[in-house]
mmCIF file of C-alpha atoms and ligand atoms in Angstrom:
data_model
loop_
_atom_site.group_PDB
_atom_site.id
_atom_site.type_symbol
_atom_site.label_atom_id
_atom_site.label_comp_id
_atom_site.label_asym_id
_atom_site.label_seq_id
_atom_site.Cartn_x
_atom_site.Cartn_y
_atom_site.Cartn_z
ATOM 1 C CA MET A 174 0.785 -12.776 21.264
ATOM 2 C CA PRO A 175 2.230 -11.525 17.964
ATOM 3 C CA TYR A 176 -0.075 -10.311 15.225
ATOM 4 C CA ARG A 177 -0.488 -12.658 12.300
ATOM 5 C CA LEU A 178 -0.573 -11.147 8.814
ATOM 6 C CA TYR A 179 -2.043 -13.223 5.996
ATOM 7 C CA TYR A 180 -0.975 -12.009 2.584
ATOM 8 C CA TRP A 181 0.106 -13.646 -0.680
ATOM 9 C CA PRO A 182 3.781 -14.698 -0.730
ATOM 10 C CA GLY A 183 6.080 -13.396 -3.472
ATOM 11 C CA LEU A 184 4.925 -9.789 -3.725
ATOM 12 C CA PRO A 185 4.709 -6.777 -1.422
ATOM 13 C CA GLY A 186 1.160 -5.960 -2.607
ATOM 14 C CA ARG A 187 -1.397 -4.496 -0.242
ATOM 15 C CA GLY A 188 0.215 -6.489 2.558
ATOM 16 C CA GLU A 189 3.019 -3.948 2.543
ATOM 17 C CA PHE A 190 0.798 -1.168 3.890
ATOM 18 C CA VAL A 191 0.118 -3.362 6.905
ATOM 19 C CA ARG A 192 3.772 -4.371 7.306
ATOM 20 C CA LEU A 193 4.889 -0.735 7.318
ATOM 21 C CA ALA A 194 2.403 0.103 10.080
ATOM 22 C CA LEU A 195 3.474 -2.913 12.152
ATOM 23 C CA GLU A 196 7.157 -2.150 11.623
ATOM 24 C CA GLU A 197 6.841 1.505 12.608
ATOM 25 C CA ALA A 198 4.798 0.455 15.639
ATOM 26 C CA GLY A 199 7.518 -2.005 16.640
ATOM 27 C CA ALA A 200 4.762 -4.598 17.011
ATOM 28 C CA PRO A 201 5.811 -8.246 16.723
ATOM 29 C CA TYR A 202 4.098 -10.070 13.858
ATOM 30 C CA VAL A 203 4.272 -13.260 11.897
ATOM 31 C CA ASP A 204 4.100 -12.858 8.117
ATOM 32 C CA VAL A 205 2.225 -16.127 7.700
ATOM 33 C CA GLY A 206 2.160 -16.205 3.897
ATOM 34 C CA ARG A 207 5.956 -16.050 3.811
ATOM 35 C CA LEU A 208 6.428 -19.018 6.115
ATOM 36 C CA PRO A 209 7.018 -22.404 4.486
ATOM 37 C CA ALA A 210 3.896 -24.534 4.067
ATOM 38 C CA SER A 211 5.530 -27.065 6.390
ATOM 39 C CA GLU A 212 5.287 -24.422 9.140
ATOM 40 C CA GLY A 213 1.664 -23.599 8.402
ATOM 41 C CA GLY A 214 2.430 -20.808 5.940
ATOM 42 C CA GLY A 215 2.436 -20.259 2.192
ATOM 43 C CA ALA A 216 -0.414 -19.397 -0.145
ATOM 44 C CA GLY A 217 -2.454 -22.284 1.260
ATOM 45 C CA ALA A 218 -2.657 -20.578 4.645
ATOM 46 C CA VAL A 219 -3.766 -17.345 2.980
ATOM 47 C CA VAL A 220 -6.435 -19.163 0.970
ATOM 48 C CA ALA A 221 -7.706 -20.837 4.129
ATOM 49 C CA ALA A 222 -7.818 -17.517 6.001
ATOM 50 C CA ARG A 223 -9.685 -15.992 3.088
ATOM 51 C CA LYS A 224 -12.216 -18.797 3.236
ATOM 52 C CA GLY A 225 -12.917 -18.022 6.874
ATOM 53 C CA ALA A 226 -10.681 -20.560 8.633
ATOM 54 C CA LEU A 227 -9.738 -17.983 11.273
ATOM 55 C CA GLY A 228 -13.356 -17.443 12.326
ATOM 56 C CA GLY A 229 -15.025 -14.111 12.945
ATOM 57 C CA ILE A 230 -16.554 -11.981 10.200
ATOM 58 C CA PRO A 231 -15.312 -13.547 6.959
ATOM 59 C CA PRO A 232 -12.769 -11.513 4.998
ATOM 60 C CA PHE A 233 -13.323 -10.988 1.282
ATOM 61 C CA ALA A 234 -9.672 -10.689 0.271
ATOM 62 C CA PRO A 235 -6.167 -10.393 1.778
ATOM 63 C CA PRO A 236 -4.518 -8.644 3.533
ATOM 64 C CA ILE A 237 -6.034 -10.162 6.664
ATOM 65 C CA LEU A 238 -4.806 -9.379 10.161
ATOM 66 C CA GLN A 239 -5.357 -11.717 13.098
ATOM 67 C CA ALA A 240 -5.050 -9.965 16.449
ATOM 68 C CA GLY A 241 -6.087 -12.385 19.169
ATOM 69 C CA ASP A 242 -9.786 -13.014 18.566
ATOM 70 C CA LEU A 243 -10.083 -10.266 15.992
ATOM 71 C CA VAL A 244 -9.850 -11.144 12.303
ATOM 72 C CA LEU A 245 -9.835 -8.019 10.161
ATOM 73 C CA ALA A 246 -9.607 -7.381 6.420
ATOM 74 C CA GLN A 247 -9.507 -4.263 4.214
ATOM 75 C CA THR A 248 -6.144 -2.522 4.200
ATOM 76 C CA ALA A 249 -7.486 0.833 5.375
ATOM 77 C CA ALA A 250 -9.384 -0.747 8.277
ATOM 78 C CA ILE A 251 -6.319 -2.748 9.324
ATOM 79 C CA CYS A 252 -3.994 0.269 9.173
ATOM 80 C CA ALA A 253 -6.456 2.344 11.212
ATOM 81 C CA TRP A 254 -6.797 -0.408 13.786
ATOM 82 C CA ILE A 255 -3.036 -0.783 14.197
ATOM 83 C CA GLY A 256 -2.519 2.963 14.118
ATOM 84 C CA GLU A 257 -5.026 3.643 16.860
ATOM 85 C CA ARG A 258 -3.491 1.051 19.151
ATOM 86 C CA HIS A 259 0.151 1.876 18.571
ATOM 87 C CA GLY A 260 0.309 5.660 18.483
ATOM 88 C CA LEU A 261 0.416 5.971 14.708
ATOM 89 C CA VAL A 262 -2.407 8.511 14.628
ATOM 90 C CA PRO A 263 -3.346 11.376 16.945
ATOM 91 C CA ALA A 264 -5.854 10.597 19.704
ATOM 92 C CA ASP A 265 -8.583 13.073 18.862
ATOM 93 C CA PRO A 266 -11.583 11.700 16.935
ATOM 94 C CA GLU A 267 -11.470 14.303 14.171
ATOM 95 C CA ALA A 268 -7.848 13.521 13.349
ATOM 96 C CA ARG A 269 -8.699 9.808 13.320
ATOM 97 C CA ALA A 270 -11.607 10.381 10.958
ATOM 98 C CA HIS A 271 -9.373 12.412 8.656
ATOM 99 C CA ALA A 272 -6.739 9.695 8.768
ATOM 100 C CA VAL A 273 -9.340 7.207 7.522
ATOM 101 C CA GLN A 274 -10.399 9.650 4.815
ATOM 102 C CA LEU A 275 -6.809 9.987 3.625
ATOM 103 C CA GLN A 276 -6.049 6.271 3.887
ATOM 104 C CA LEU A 277 -9.101 5.412 1.770
ATOM 105 C CA THR A 278 -7.902 7.929 -0.810
ATOM 106 C CA VAL A 279 -4.475 6.276 -0.821
ATOM 107 C CA MET A 280 -6.201 2.947 -1.423
ATOM 108 C CA ASP A 281 -8.220 4.464 -4.300
ATOM 109 C CA LEU A 282 -4.930 5.507 -5.896
ATOM 110 C CA VAL A 283 -3.546 2.004 -5.343
ATOM 111 C CA ALA A 284 -6.563 0.493 -7.116
ATOM 112 C CA GLU A 285 -6.200 2.859 -10.074
ATOM 113 C CA ALA A 286 -2.472 2.130 -10.347
ATOM 114 C CA HIS A 287 -3.307 -1.577 -10.413
ATOM 115 C CA ASP A 288 -5.915 -1.077 -13.130
ATOM 116 C CA THR A 289 -3.329 0.409 -15.491
ATOM 117 C CA HIS A 290 -1.996 -3.091 -16.180
ATOM 118 C CA HIS A 291 -5.338 -4.873 -15.783
ATOM 119 C CA PRO A 292 -7.871 -2.478 -17.309
ATOM 120 C CA LEU A 293 -10.219 -5.132 -18.729
ATOM 121 C CA ALA A 294 -10.172 -8.285 -16.631
ATOM 122 C CA ILE A 295 -8.386 -8.985 -13.370
ATOM 123 C CA GLY A 296 -8.257 -12.709 -14.100
ATOM 124 C CA GLU A 297 -6.622 -12.373 -17.534
ATOM 125 C CA TYR A 298 -2.929 -12.060 -18.316
ATOM 126 C CA TYR A 299 -1.469 -8.611 -18.859
ATOM 127 C CA GLU A 300 -0.402 -9.614 -22.364
ATOM 128 C CA ALA A 301 -4.057 -10.211 -23.316
ATOM 129 C CA GLN A 302 -5.007 -6.637 -22.409
ATOM 130 C CA ARG A 303 -1.826 -4.759 -23.255
ATOM 131 C CA GLU A 304 -3.432 -2.455 -25.831
ATOM 132 C CA ALA A 305 -6.126 -1.314 -23.426
ATOM 133 C CA ALA A 306 -3.480 -1.025 -20.696
ATOM 134 C CA VAL A 307 -1.450 1.420 -22.799
ATOM 135 C CA VAL A 308 -4.534 3.658 -23.142
ATOM 136 C CA LYS A 309 -5.472 3.309 -19.481
ATOM 137 C CA ALA A 310 -1.926 4.004 -18.291
ATOM 138 C CA ALA A 311 -1.622 7.132 -20.453
ATOM 139 C CA GLN A 312 -4.769 8.525 -18.852
ATOM 140 C CA PHE A 313 -3.497 7.529 -15.418
ATOM 141 C CA ARG A 314 -0.158 9.257 -15.943
ATOM 142 C CA LYS A 315 -1.609 12.409 -17.439
ATOM 143 C CA GLU A 316 -4.741 12.897 -15.369
ATOM 144 C CA ARG A 317 -5.314 10.609 -12.421
ATOM 145 C CA MET A 318 -1.820 10.403 -10.953
ATOM 146 C CA PRO A 319 -1.348 14.214 -10.991
ATOM 147 C CA ALA A 320 -4.853 14.665 -9.553
ATOM 148 C CA PHE A 321 -4.177 12.351 -6.609
ATOM 149 C CA LEU A 322 -0.682 13.678 -5.994
ATOM 150 C CA GLY A 323 -1.854 17.279 -6.246
ATOM 151 C CA TYR A 324 -4.494 16.402 -3.678
ATOM 152 C CA PHE A 325 -1.941 15.007 -1.211
ATOM 153 C CA LYS A 326 0.263 18.051 -1.752
ATOM 154 C CA ARG A 327 -2.699 20.237 -0.773
ATOM 155 C CA VAL A 328 -3.363 18.067 2.275
ATOM 156 C CA LEU A 329 0.250 18.468 3.361
ATOM 157 C CA ALA A 330 0.049 22.240 2.911
ATOM 158 C CA ALA A 331 -3.254 22.419 4.804
ATOM 159 C CA SER A 332 -1.872 20.365 7.704
ATOM 160 C CA GLY A 333 1.035 22.741 8.166
ATOM 161 C CA GLY A 334 3.359 19.719 7.888
ATOM 162 C CA PRO A 335 5.795 18.162 8.153
ATOM 163 C CA TRP A 336 3.394 15.166 8.062
ATOM 164 C CA LEU A 337 0.016 14.694 6.382
ATOM 165 C CA LEU A 338 -1.805 15.124 9.684
ATOM 166 C CA GLY A 339 0.456 17.849 11.010
ATOM 167 C CA GLU A 340 3.129 17.482 13.611
ATOM 168 C CA THR A 341 3.331 13.720 14.066
ATOM 169 C CA ARG A 342 3.707 10.944 11.566
ATOM 170 C CA SER A 343 0.731 8.648 11.053
ATOM 171 C CA TYR A 344 0.003 5.387 9.302
ATOM 172 C CA VAL A 345 -1.172 7.458 6.324
ATOM 173 C CA ASP A 346 2.329 8.860 5.809
ATOM 174 C CA LEU A 347 3.664 5.307 5.767
ATOM 175 C CA SER A 348 1.089 4.267 3.176
ATOM 176 C CA LEU A 349 1.719 7.276 0.970
ATOM 177 C CA PHE A 350 5.429 6.420 1.149
ATOM 178 C CA GLN A 351 4.624 2.970 -0.221
ATOM 179 C CA VAL A 352 2.499 4.348 -3.047
ATOM 180 C CA LEU A 353 5.184 6.860 -4.027
ATOM 181 C CA SER A 354 7.774 4.083 -3.998
ATOM 182 C CA GLY A 355 5.489 1.939 -6.149
ATOM 183 C CA LEU A 356 4.807 4.724 -8.638
ATOM 184 C CA ASP A 357 8.550 5.368 -8.865
ATOM 185 C CA TYR A 358 9.073 1.678 -9.663
ATOM 186 C CA ALA A 359 6.237 1.357 -12.179
ATOM 187 C CA PHE A 360 6.357 4.757 -13.877
ATOM 188 C CA PRO A 361 9.876 6.175 -13.354
ATOM 189 C CA GLN A 362 9.507 8.823 -16.069
ATOM 190 C CA ALA A 363 6.066 9.973 -15.005
ATOM 191 C CA TYR A 364 7.221 9.917 -11.388
ATOM 192 C CA ALA A 365 10.121 12.267 -12.110
ATOM 193 C CA ARG A 366 7.773 14.596 -13.989
ATOM 194 C CA GLU A 367 4.646 14.522 -11.858
ATOM 195 C CA VAL A 368 5.519 13.958 -8.211
ATOM 196 C CA PRO A 369 5.587 17.289 -6.351
ATOM 197 C CA ALA A 370 8.866 18.011 -4.557
ATOM 198 C CA GLU A 371 6.997 18.251 -1.239
ATOM 199 C CA LEU A 372 5.829 14.647 -1.564
ATOM 200 C CA GLN A 373 9.288 13.455 -2.535
ATOM 201 C CA VAL A 374 10.557 15.058 0.673
ATOM 202 C CA LEU A 375 7.788 13.333 2.622
ATOM 203 C CA ARG A 376 8.826 10.008 1.089
ATOM 204 C CA GLN A 377 12.407 10.572 2.245
ATOM 205 C CA ARG A 378 11.193 11.622 5.677
ATOM 206 C CA VAL A 379 9.326 8.343 6.102
ATOM 207 C CA ALA A 380 12.297 6.328 4.827
ATOM 208 C CA ALA A 381 14.450 8.000 7.493
ATOM 209 C CA LEU A 382 12.215 7.025 10.434
ATOM 210 C CA PRO A 383 14.504 4.712 12.435
ATOM 211 C CA ASN A 384 12.144 1.711 12.480
ATOM 212 C CA ILE A 385 11.314 2.112 8.807
ATOM 213 C CA ALA A 386 14.963 2.618 7.824
ATOM 214 C CA ALA A 387 15.876 -0.631 9.617
ATOM 215 C CA TYR A 388 12.946 -2.449 8.006
ATOM 216 C CA LEU A 389 13.867 -1.291 4.499
ATOM 217 C CA LEU A 390 17.309 -2.851 4.947
ATOM 218 C CA SER A 391 15.940 -6.112 6.309
ATOM 219 C CA SER A 392 14.949 -9.277 4.449
ATOM 220 C CA ARG A 393 11.364 -8.686 5.601
ATOM 221 C CA ARG A 394 11.075 -5.932 2.984
ATOM 222 C CA GLN A 395 10.231 -7.320 -0.455
ATOM 223 C CA ALA A 396 11.140 -5.735 -3.771
ATOM 224 C CA PHE A 397 8.469 -4.703 -6.255
ATOM 225 C CA ASN A 398 7.987 -7.139 -9.115
ATOM 226 C CA GLU A 399 5.699 -7.938 -12.022
ATOM 227 C CA HIS A 400 3.281 -9.981 -9.915
ATOM 228 C CA GLY A 401 2.119 -7.119 -7.780
ATOM 229 C CA ILE A 402 0.154 -3.895 -7.915
ATOM 230 C CA PHE A 403 3.024 -1.749 -9.174
ATOM 231 C CA ARG A 404 4.601 -3.352 -12.242
ATOM 232 C CA ARG A 405 7.323 -2.004 -14.472
ATOM 233 C CA TYR A 406 6.144 -2.361 -18.052
ATOM 234 C CA PRO A 407 8.058 0.344 -19.979
ATOM 235 C CA GLU A 408 5.254 0.717 -22.544
ATOM 236 C CA LEU A 409 2.951 1.906 -19.741
ATOM 237 C CA ASP A 410 5.339 4.712 -18.779
ATOM 238 C CA GLY A 411 4.949 6.497 -22.101
HETATM 239 N N1 LIG B 794 -10.093 -3.085 -0.901
HETATM 240 C C1 LIG B 794 -9.326 -4.222 -0.484
HETATM 241 C C2 LIG B 794 -8.822 -4.941 -1.724
HETATM 242 C C3 LIG B 794 -8.223 -6.292 -1.373
HETATM 243 C C4 LIG B 794 -7.650 -6.958 -2.610
HETATM 244 O O1 LIG B 794 -7.973 -6.641 -3.759
HETATM 245 N N2 LIG B 794 -6.754 -7.914 -2.356
HETATM 246 C C5 LIG B 794 -6.106 -8.615 -3.440
HETATM 247 C C6 LIG B 794 -4.637 -8.788 -3.171
HETATM 248 S S1 LIG B 794 -3.845 -7.213 -3.079
HETATM 249 C C7 LIG B 794 -6.736 -9.976 -3.607
HETATM 250 O O2 LIG B 794 -6.181 -10.998 -3.249
HETATM 251 N N3 LIG B 794 -7.912 -9.962 -4.209
HETATM 252 C C8 LIG B 794 -8.640 -11.145 -4.457
HETATM 253 C C9 LIG B 794 -10.038 -10.822 -4.893
HETATM 254 O O3 LIG B 794 -10.394 -9.640 -4.952
HETATM 255 O O4 LIG B 794 -10.767 -11.751 -5.196
HETATM 256 C C10 LIG B 794 -8.174 -3.773 0.423
HETATM 257 O O5 LIG B 794 -7.744 -2.615 0.331
HETATM 258 O O6 LIG B 794 -7.694 -4.577 1.238
#
């Protein structure tokens, strides 16, 4: 039975971290939110899943993965679950624990990137908090983004490469690829200045994985836009 991914239609968002893991795994899945409502998809299906319509432990927010009887939320938990079942993380428990550590750090960076355009209130329009966003984004570009990226550069060096966990690619590499792509979209100037060359190489290495390369060319891959986590507002790029 194919996996069923529930995520908001119209933006890659946090759903994309799950899609990349499923695509690299070669695991069949239905992107339910992108189906027409007449086929049981659309935002309505995501809202229903969020409200617990799939059963199990209720999710708080999408992405939500349905795998048979399992209903699982939290991007890092979903990626780990897929990764452990589809060879996207080494088998030994220490490597798996480190993968979770790194994935949670990726998700911390995602949350901070999001907060650059919504520093005051998640439910308010960007335009209503633009002034605070300019301040928040400047701090993100100058301090937080280099701190996170410097951290991942050190992880890569400590692993011996060429991947974050060493010799084989993991779901964490896929997720870092997505964050780097998002930062490049949202903050092209800061990206060119701040992203270490080693991480840019890692991004290219992920893009060249055969399953990922095919996915990136497919209509399943969605472009970044100003509804998602990574938004291009030139005033936030300094
Ligand atoms: N920590 C969660 C965050 C989930 C989250 O914030 N999802 C967003 C979409 S990307 C959402 O729909 N949030 C609704 C809410 O928080 O009420 C994860 O990584 O999955």
